[in-house]
């Protein structure tokens, strides 16, 4: 199991989903970048809404490169929209793509969500399903877009604005169906509220470049967090050892409703016997005393 990136590469903190005045955000790209830089991030994504409705979206991708620093970059991104989503008030899908070419075109009125995801991936992007809980993504819809790279399992703005931040149900559903989506946490910051710095990814990359970050994202060499830190995830036969920042609970979650747990005070290390989990896959959740969480990507245990 390839988990050595967690200890052997530098971890870069980044926001994969956020907005600026290029679409419906309240802060200019320069202000957004300054905010994340001051929060100690290494990169952010100006994933402005990409759609032909100027009331909240733009038909072009925001280029943050004029404000790059030696120790801070942006990755060309968009929150892509297209028609066909049930239970969205505008009938729109919300799909985040990181690493798009700057000339990537918005969806047409007839492009479907599966086709839009294919087009973005073929253009080199890393694609995640934004805020499934916020707009009641159905299991049928999830099946149709299971080729996305990731599910956004925590969205900070949705937490603050509507109390519907999660995507864990949809992510687990896709895993039960045999898919292995990565799990991301993001801000979806618009700066209408104090919505920067609530959900992020820690990416183990070879360098702080757009290419290296994208390569690491696609390899799943990252974890998602609203606070806690994974320090090590070590597989040794059927034993799994987690080292982390002080946690009150560690879960190993697997197929169906199967899970292992360790509860206590300031747990920084725990070893689990995966043969007890009886699952072809697992994912790890750690929760700290304040209720903040971190989520690993899924691991395939079938081989
Ligand atoms: Zn959205
Ligand atoms: Zn958004």
mmCIF file of C-alpha atoms and ligand atoms in Angstrom:
data_model
loop_
_atom_site.group_PDB
_atom_site.id
_atom_site.type_symbol
_atom_site.label_atom_id
_atom_site.label_comp_id
_atom_site.label_asym_id
_atom_site.label_seq_id
_atom_site.Cartn_x
_atom_site.Cartn_y
_atom_site.Cartn_z
ATOM 1 C CA UNK A 1 0.000 0.000 0.000
ATOM 2 C CA UNK A 2 1.608 3.246 -1.123
ATOM 3 C CA UNK A 3 1.347 5.554 1.861
ATOM 4 C CA UNK A 4 4.984 6.601 2.207
ATOM 5 C CA UNK A 5 4.208 9.960 0.556
ATOM 6 C CA UNK A 6 2.722 11.021 3.897
ATOM 7 C CA UNK A 7 6.115 10.901 5.590
ATOM 8 C CA UNK A 8 8.543 11.150 2.682
ATOM 9 C CA UNK A 9 7.243 14.137 0.721
ATOM 10 C CA UNK A 10 6.543 17.697 1.718
ATOM 11 C CA UNK A 11 2.858 18.308 2.410
ATOM 12 C CA UNK A 12 1.293 21.343 0.758
ATOM 13 C CA UNK A 13 -1.929 22.818 2.137
ATOM 14 C CA UNK A 14 -4.412 23.886 -0.485
ATOM 15 C CA UNK A 15 -7.965 24.938 -1.215
ATOM 16 C CA UNK A 16 -9.399 23.218 -4.296
ATOM 17 C CA UNK A 17 -12.694 25.141 -4.506
ATOM 18 C CA UNK A 18 -13.241 28.897 -4.098
ATOM 19 C CA UNK A 19 -14.595 31.962 -5.848
ATOM 20 C CA UNK A 20 -13.570 35.536 -6.574
ATOM 21 C CA UNK A 21 -15.077 38.618 -8.220
ATOM 22 C CA UNK A 22 -14.337 36.842 -11.511
ATOM 23 C CA UNK A 23 -17.741 35.186 -10.802
ATOM 24 C CA UNK A 24 -19.899 35.664 -7.686
ATOM 25 C CA UNK A 25 -17.243 36.008 -4.992
ATOM 26 C CA UNK A 26 -16.886 39.217 -2.957
ATOM 27 C CA UNK A 27 -13.063 39.389 -2.992
ATOM 28 C CA UNK A 28 -10.825 40.062 -5.973
ATOM 29 C CA UNK A 29 -8.465 37.295 -7.110
ATOM 30 C CA UNK A 30 -5.600 39.269 -5.570
ATOM 31 C CA UNK A 31 -7.446 39.529 -2.231
ATOM 32 C CA UNK A 32 -8.356 35.827 -2.272
ATOM 33 C CA UNK A 33 -4.748 34.872 -2.866
ATOM 34 C CA UNK A 34 -3.529 37.232 -0.125
ATOM 35 C CA UNK A 35 -6.047 35.731 2.327
ATOM 36 C CA UNK A 36 -4.940 32.151 1.723
ATOM 37 C CA UNK A 37 -1.288 33.139 1.794
ATOM 38 C CA UNK A 38 -1.778 34.781 5.190
ATOM 39 C CA UNK A 39 -3.622 31.680 6.451
ATOM 40 C CA UNK A 40 -0.477 29.665 5.725
ATOM 41 C CA UNK A 41 -1.707 27.850 2.629
ATOM 42 C CA UNK A 42 0.663 26.898 -0.184
ATOM 43 C CA UNK A 43 -1.848 27.057 -3.007
ATOM 44 C CA UNK A 44 -5.442 27.861 -3.819
ATOM 45 C CA UNK A 45 -7.774 27.417 -6.751
ATOM 46 C CA UNK A 46 -9.854 30.262 -8.161
ATOM 47 C CA UNK A 47 -12.570 27.852 -9.269
ATOM 48 C CA UNK A 48 -15.006 30.511 -10.399
ATOM 49 C CA UNK A 49 -18.370 29.458 -11.825
ATOM 50 C CA UNK A 50 -17.990 28.555 -15.522
ATOM 51 C CA UNK A 51 -21.344 28.944 -17.266
ATOM 52 C CA UNK A 52 -23.115 31.338 -19.635
ATOM 53 C CA UNK A 53 -25.111 33.173 -16.956
ATOM 54 C CA UNK A 54 -23.439 36.445 -16.029
ATOM 55 C CA UNK A 55 -25.605 36.824 -12.897
ATOM 56 C CA UNK A 56 -23.253 34.465 -11.048
ATOM 57 C CA UNK A 57 -20.820 32.969 -13.546
ATOM 58 C CA UNK A 58 -18.185 33.757 -16.158
ATOM 59 C CA UNK A 59 -17.483 32.149 -19.505
ATOM 60 C CA UNK A 60 -13.726 32.277 -18.921
ATOM 61 C CA UNK A 61 -11.342 30.797 -16.380
ATOM 62 C CA UNK A 62 -9.666 33.125 -13.900
ATOM 63 C CA UNK A 63 -5.883 33.258 -14.255
ATOM 64 C CA UNK A 64 -4.259 33.713 -10.847
ATOM 65 C CA UNK A 65 -0.694 33.513 -12.124
ATOM 66 C CA UNK A 66 -0.015 37.294 -11.940
ATOM 67 C CA UNK A 67 -0.118 36.958 -8.137
ATOM 68 C CA UNK A 68 2.004 33.821 -7.738
ATOM 69 C CA UNK A 69 4.870 33.986 -5.242
ATOM 70 C CA UNK A 70 7.907 31.761 -4.763
ATOM 71 C CA UNK A 71 5.968 29.953 -2.022
ATOM 72 C CA UNK A 72 2.382 30.265 -3.246
ATOM 73 C CA UNK A 73 0.654 29.228 -6.470
ATOM 74 C CA UNK A 74 -2.815 28.895 -7.949
ATOM 75 C CA UNK A 75 -4.050 26.081 -10.172
ATOM 76 C CA UNK A 76 -6.335 27.063 -13.092
ATOM 77 C CA UNK A 77 -9.739 25.755 -12.073
ATOM 78 C CA UNK A 78 -13.469 26.149 -12.464
ATOM 79 C CA UNK A 79 -16.722 25.099 -10.920
ATOM 80 C CA UNK A 80 -18.317 23.863 -14.116
ATOM 81 C CA UNK A 81 -22.061 23.872 -14.607
ATOM 82 C CA UNK A 82 -24.430 22.120 -16.985
ATOM 83 C CA UNK A 83 -28.135 21.333 -17.022
ATOM 84 C CA UNK A 84 -29.762 18.157 -15.779
ATOM 85 C CA UNK A 85 -29.345 18.091 -11.996
ATOM 86 C CA UNK A 86 -32.505 17.168 -10.107
ATOM 87 C CA UNK A 87 -33.249 19.052 -6.893
ATOM 88 C CA UNK A 88 -30.965 21.977 -7.741
ATOM 89 C CA UNK A 89 -33.024 25.165 -7.765
ATOM 90 C CA UNK A 90 -31.494 26.142 -11.119
ATOM 91 C CA UNK A 91 -31.361 22.583 -12.458
ATOM 92 C CA UNK A 92 -27.572 22.794 -12.610
ATOM 93 C CA UNK A 93 -24.775 20.381 -11.818
ATOM 94 C CA UNK A 94 -21.806 21.738 -9.831
ATOM 95 C CA UNK A 95 -18.541 20.016 -10.777
ATOM 96 C CA UNK A 96 -15.106 21.262 -9.702
ATOM 97 C CA UNK A 97 -12.204 20.834 -12.126
ATOM 98 C CA UNK A 98 -8.624 21.644 -11.065
ATOM 99 C CA UNK A 99 -5.895 21.958 -13.674
ATOM 100 C CA UNK A 100 -7.947 23.111 -16.643
ATOM 101 C CA UNK A 101 -6.396 24.829 -19.641
ATOM 102 C CA UNK A 102 -7.203 28.548 -19.445
ATOM 103 C CA UNK A 103 -9.155 28.346 -22.730
ATOM 104 C CA UNK A 104 -11.461 25.541 -21.540
ATOM 105 C CA UNK A 105 -14.969 26.308 -22.840
ATOM 106 C CA UNK A 106 -18.131 26.342 -20.721
ATOM 107 C CA UNK A 107 -20.660 23.554 -21.233
ATOM 108 C CA UNK A 108 -23.229 24.024 -23.957
ATOM 109 C CA UNK A 109 -26.935 23.910 -23.145
ATOM 110 C CA UNK A 110 -26.978 20.247 -24.168
ATOM 111 C CA UNK A 111 -23.712 18.911 -22.714
ATOM 112 C CA UNK A 112 -24.407 16.326 -19.996
ATOM 113 C CA UNK A 113 -22.583 16.058 -16.673
ATOM 114 C CA UNK A 114 -20.852 12.762 -17.613
ATOM 115 C CA UNK A 115 -19.674 14.286 -20.907
ATOM 116 C CA UNK A 116 -18.519 17.502 -19.223
ATOM 117 C CA UNK A 117 -16.453 15.474 -16.740
ATOM 118 C CA UNK A 118 -14.928 13.463 -19.586
ATOM 119 C CA UNK A 119 -14.034 16.640 -21.482
ATOM 120 C CA UNK A 120 -12.376 18.179 -18.408
ATOM 121 C CA UNK A 121 -10.416 14.994 -17.616
ATOM 122 C CA UNK A 122 -9.289 14.681 -21.237
ATOM 123 C CA UNK A 123 -8.035 18.270 -20.960
ATOM 124 C CA UNK A 124 -5.904 17.156 -17.987
ATOM 125 C CA UNK A 125 -8.057 18.228 -15.054
ATOM 126 C CA UNK A 126 -8.700 16.573 -11.703
ATOM 127 C CA UNK A 127 -12.473 16.476 -11.260
ATOM 128 C CA UNK A 128 -14.504 16.361 -8.063
ATOM 129 C CA UNK A 129 -18.232 16.253 -7.361
ATOM 130 C CA UNK A 130 -19.035 19.408 -5.406
ATOM 131 C CA UNK A 131 -21.224 19.462 -2.274
ATOM 132 C CA UNK A 132 -23.406 16.357 -2.893
ATOM 133 C CA UNK A 133 -25.453 16.878 0.271
ATOM 134 C CA UNK A 134 -26.103 20.570 -0.441
ATOM 135 C CA UNK A 135 -28.147 19.758 -3.532
ATOM 136 C CA UNK A 136 -29.347 16.241 -2.723
ATOM 137 C CA UNK A 137 -27.316 14.266 -5.234
ATOM 138 C CA UNK A 138 -29.174 11.023 -5.833
ATOM 139 C CA UNK A 139 -27.568 7.606 -6.035
ATOM 140 C CA UNK A 140 -28.642 7.350 -9.716
ATOM 141 C CA UNK A 141 -26.927 10.672 -10.405
ATOM 142 C CA UNK A 142 -23.811 9.530 -8.543
ATOM 143 C CA UNK A 143 -23.667 6.368 -10.668
ATOM 144 C CA UNK A 144 -23.746 8.502 -13.825
ATOM 145 C CA UNK A 145 -20.702 10.545 -12.727
ATOM 146 C CA UNK A 146 -18.738 7.806 -10.947
ATOM 147 C CA UNK A 147 -15.813 8.469 -13.297
ATOM 148 C CA UNK A 148 -15.088 11.735 -11.465
ATOM 149 C CA UNK A 149 -11.831 11.570 -9.519
ATOM 150 C CA UNK A 150 -13.179 12.679 -6.151
ATOM 151 C CA UNK A 151 -16.179 13.482 -4.003
ATOM 152 C CA UNK A 152 -16.139 16.689 -1.964
ATOM 153 C CA UNK A 153 -16.989 15.241 1.448
ATOM 154 C CA UNK A 154 -16.807 18.557 3.309
ATOM 155 C CA UNK A 155 -17.677 22.024 1.983
ATOM 156 C CA UNK A 156 -17.089 24.808 4.496
ATOM 157 C CA UNK A 157 -19.351 27.444 2.881
ATOM 158 C CA UNK A 158 -22.221 24.939 2.702
ATOM 159 C CA UNK A 159 -21.625 24.250 6.393
ATOM 160 C CA UNK A 160 -21.914 27.959 7.249
ATOM 161 C CA UNK A 161 -24.694 28.891 4.829
ATOM 162 C CA UNK A 162 -27.040 25.907 4.873
ATOM 163 C CA UNK A 163 -25.863 23.271 7.354
ATOM 164 C CA UNK A 164 -25.404 20.776 4.497
ATOM 165 C CA UNK A 165 -21.647 20.382 4.231
ATOM 166 C CA UNK A 166 -21.122 16.675 3.592
ATOM 167 C CA UNK A 167 -20.669 14.229 0.752
ATOM 168 C CA UNK A 168 -19.735 11.153 2.772
ATOM 169 C CA UNK A 169 -22.979 9.304 2.041
ATOM 170 C CA UNK A 170 -22.489 9.599 -1.712
ATOM 171 C CA UNK A 171 -18.765 8.759 -1.449
ATOM 172 C CA UNK A 172 -19.516 5.599 0.550
ATOM 173 C CA UNK A 173 -22.299 4.658 -1.881
ATOM 174 C CA UNK A 174 -19.815 4.841 -4.772
ATOM 175 C CA UNK A 175 -17.349 2.712 -2.788
ATOM 176 C CA UNK A 176 -20.056 0.095 -2.081
ATOM 177 C CA UNK A 177 -20.554 0.022 -5.879
ATOM 178 C CA UNK A 178 -16.877 -0.762 -6.428
ATOM 179 C CA UNK A 179 -15.551 2.729 -7.216
ATOM 180 C CA UNK A 180 -12.711 4.293 -5.252
ATOM 181 C CA UNK A 181 -13.337 8.045 -5.301
ATOM 182 C CA UNK A 182 -10.891 10.296 -3.474
ATOM 183 C CA UNK A 183 -12.298 12.458 -0.679
ATOM 184 C CA UNK A 184 -11.732 16.217 -0.669
ATOM 185 C CA UNK A 185 -12.531 18.979 1.846
ATOM 186 C CA UNK A 186 -12.816 22.534 0.534
ATOM 187 C CA UNK A 187 -13.893 26.032 1.513
ATOM 188 C CA UNK A 188 -16.012 26.980 -1.529
ATOM 189 C CA UNK A 189 -15.195 30.450 -0.230
ATOM 190 C CA UNK A 190 -17.164 33.421 -1.594
ATOM 191 C CA UNK A 191 -16.141 35.859 1.183
ATOM 192 C CA UNK A 192 -19.767 36.760 1.912
ATOM 193 C CA UNK A 193 -19.090 35.098 5.272
ATOM 194 C CA UNK A 194 -15.824 34.230 6.995
ATOM 195 C CA UNK A 195 -15.625 31.127 4.837
ATOM 196 C CA UNK A 196 -11.876 30.808 4.239
ATOM 197 C CA UNK A 197 -9.779 28.244 6.106
ATOM 198 C CA UNK A 198 -12.443 25.699 7.140
ATOM 199 C CA UNK A 199 -11.734 22.711 4.881
ATOM 200 C CA UNK A 200 -8.588 21.863 2.954
ATOM 201 C CA UNK A 201 -6.377 19.178 1.477
ATOM 202 C CA UNK A 202 -2.818 18.300 2.479
ATOM 203 C CA UNK A 203 -1.055 17.149 -0.679
ATOM 204 C CA UNK A 204 2.199 15.188 -0.695
ATOM 205 C CA UNK A 205 3.867 16.502 -3.837
ATOM 206 C CA UNK A 206 7.393 16.525 -5.238
ATOM 207 C CA UNK A 207 7.357 20.324 -5.580
ATOM 208 C CA UNK A 208 5.079 23.324 -5.333
ATOM 209 C CA UNK A 209 4.208 23.457 -9.037
ATOM 210 C CA UNK A 210 0.867 23.106 -10.796
ATOM 211 C CA UNK A 211 2.069 19.913 -12.478
ATOM 212 C CA UNK A 212 3.391 18.289 -9.280
ATOM 213 C CA UNK A 213 0.281 19.138 -7.265
ATOM 214 C CA UNK A 214 -1.983 17.737 -10.010
ATOM 215 C CA UNK A 215 0.109 14.583 -10.287
ATOM 216 C CA UNK A 216 -0.156 14.064 -6.528
ATOM 217 C CA UNK A 217 -3.915 14.717 -6.517
ATOM 218 C CA UNK A 218 -4.461 12.186 -9.302
ATOM 219 C CA UNK A 219 -2.335 9.630 -7.409
ATOM 220 C CA UNK A 220 -4.448 10.185 -4.276
ATOM 221 C CA UNK A 221 -1.430 11.385 -2.331
ATOM 222 C CA UNK A 222 -3.405 13.688 -0.059
ATOM 223 C CA UNK A 223 -5.849 13.748 2.793
ATOM 224 C CA UNK A 224 -8.745 16.081 3.552
ATOM 225 C CA UNK A 225 -9.152 17.931 6.830
ATOM 226 C CA UNK A 226 -11.037 20.493 8.861
ATOM 227 C CA UNK A 227 -8.337 20.405 11.566
ATOM 228 C CA UNK A 228 -6.631 17.107 12.501
ATOM 229 C CA UNK A 229 -3.436 15.848 10.864
ATOM 230 C CA UNK A 230 -2.480 12.402 9.668
ATOM 231 C CA UNK A 231 1.208 11.755 10.476
ATOM 232 C CA UNK A 232 1.493 8.176 9.209
ATOM 233 C CA UNK A 233 -0.710 5.450 7.740
ATOM 234 C CA UNK A 234 1.181 2.158 7.773
ATOM 235 C CA UNK A 235 -0.039 -1.186 6.440
ATOM 236 C CA UNK A 236 1.837 -4.254 7.649
ATOM 237 C CA UNK A 237 0.093 -7.453 6.582
ATOM 238 C CA UNK A 238 -3.373 -7.260 8.100
ATOM 239 C CA UNK A 239 -2.287 -4.605 10.584
ATOM 240 C CA UNK A 240 -2.967 -0.933 10.023
ATOM 241 C CA UNK A 241 -1.248 1.643 12.237
ATOM 242 C CA UNK A 242 -2.348 5.278 12.275
ATOM 243 C CA UNK A 243 -0.320 8.101 13.741
ATOM 244 C CA UNK A 244 -2.037 11.468 13.972
ATOM 245 C CA UNK A 245 -2.504 14.704 15.889
ATOM 246 C CA UNK A 246 -4.400 14.286 19.168
ATOM 247 C CA UNK A 247 -7.713 12.587 18.418
ATOM 248 C CA UNK A 248 -10.682 11.506 20.484
ATOM 249 C CA UNK A 249 -11.810 8.964 17.876
ATOM 250 C CA UNK A 250 -10.265 7.054 14.986
ATOM 251 C CA UNK A 251 -12.550 5.134 12.639
ATOM 252 C CA UNK A 252 -11.575 2.576 10.012
ATOM 253 C CA UNK A 253 -14.623 2.374 7.771
ATOM 254 C CA UNK A 254 -15.318 -0.374 5.245
ATOM 255 C CA UNK A 255 -17.976 -2.148 3.202
ATOM 256 C CA UNK A 256 -21.585 -2.021 4.253
ATOM 257 C CA UNK A 257 -21.787 -0.641 7.775
ATOM 258 C CA UNK A 258 -18.548 -2.272 8.889
ATOM 259 C CA UNK A 259 -16.167 -0.141 10.924
ATOM 260 C CA UNK A 260 -13.500 -0.385 13.591
ATOM 261 C CA UNK A 261 -13.086 2.342 16.189
ATOM 262 C CA UNK A 262 -10.779 3.586 18.872
ATOM 263 C CA UNK A 263 -12.138 6.130 21.345
ATOM 264 C CA UNK A 264 -10.253 7.928 24.088
ATOM 265 C CA UNK A 265 -8.419 11.105 24.966
ATOM 266 C CA UNK A 266 -5.584 12.594 22.925
ATOM 267 C CA UNK A 267 -4.973 9.418 20.913
ATOM 268 C CA UNK A 268 -1.897 9.891 18.699
ATOM 269 C CA UNK A 269 -1.329 6.305 17.617
ATOM 270 C CA UNK A 270 -3.521 3.249 17.134
ATOM 271 C CA UNK A 271 -3.145 -0.149 15.490
ATOM 272 C CA UNK A 272 -6.076 -2.052 14.011
ATOM 273 C CA UNK A 273 -6.472 -5.643 12.828
ATOM 274 C CA UNK A 274 -7.942 -5.298 9.345
ATOM 275 C CA UNK A 275 -8.958 -8.959 9.267
ATOM 276 C CA UNK A 276 -11.722 -7.912 11.683
ATOM 277 C CA UNK A 277 -13.048 -5.398 9.160
ATOM 278 C CA UNK A 278 -13.843 -8.057 6.530
ATOM 279 C CA UNK A 279 -13.899 -5.479 3.742
ATOM 280 C CA UNK A 280 -12.225 -5.156 0.321
ATOM 281 C CA UNK A 281 -11.545 -1.489 1.042
ATOM 282 C CA UNK A 282 -11.223 0.911 3.934
ATOM 283 C CA UNK A 283 -10.997 4.593 4.643
ATOM 284 C CA UNK A 284 -9.864 6.353 7.811
ATOM 285 C CA UNK A 285 -11.505 9.189 9.753
ATOM 286 C CA UNK A 286 -9.944 10.970 12.713
ATOM 287 C CA UNK A 287 -11.899 13.339 14.964
ATOM 288 C CA UNK A 288 -10.350 15.692 17.512
ATOM 289 C CA UNK A 289 -11.708 16.939 20.850
ATOM 290 C CA UNK A 290 -13.341 19.932 19.127
ATOM 291 C CA UNK A 291 -15.151 17.680 16.646
ATOM 292 C CA UNK A 292 -12.919 18.645 13.706
ATOM 293 C CA UNK A 293 -12.302 15.802 11.289
ATOM 294 C CA UNK A 294 -9.810 14.491 8.767
ATOM 295 C CA UNK A 295 -10.493 11.888 6.094
ATOM 296 C CA UNK A 296 -8.096 9.610 4.226
ATOM 297 C CA UNK A 297 -8.643 8.483 0.691
ATOM 298 C CA UNK A 298 -9.902 4.891 0.329
ATOM 299 C CA UNK A 299 -7.438 2.002 0.321
ATOM 300 C CA UNK A 300 -8.009 -1.157 -1.668
ATOM 301 C CA UNK A 301 -7.545 -4.228 0.552
ATOM 302 C CA UNK A 302 -8.549 -6.870 -1.974
ATOM 303 C CA UNK A 303 -5.069 -7.720 -3.282
HETATM 304 ZN ZN1 LIG B 1 -21.483 24.909 -6.094
HETATM 305 ZN ZN1 LIG B 2 -18.511 26.868 -5.407
#
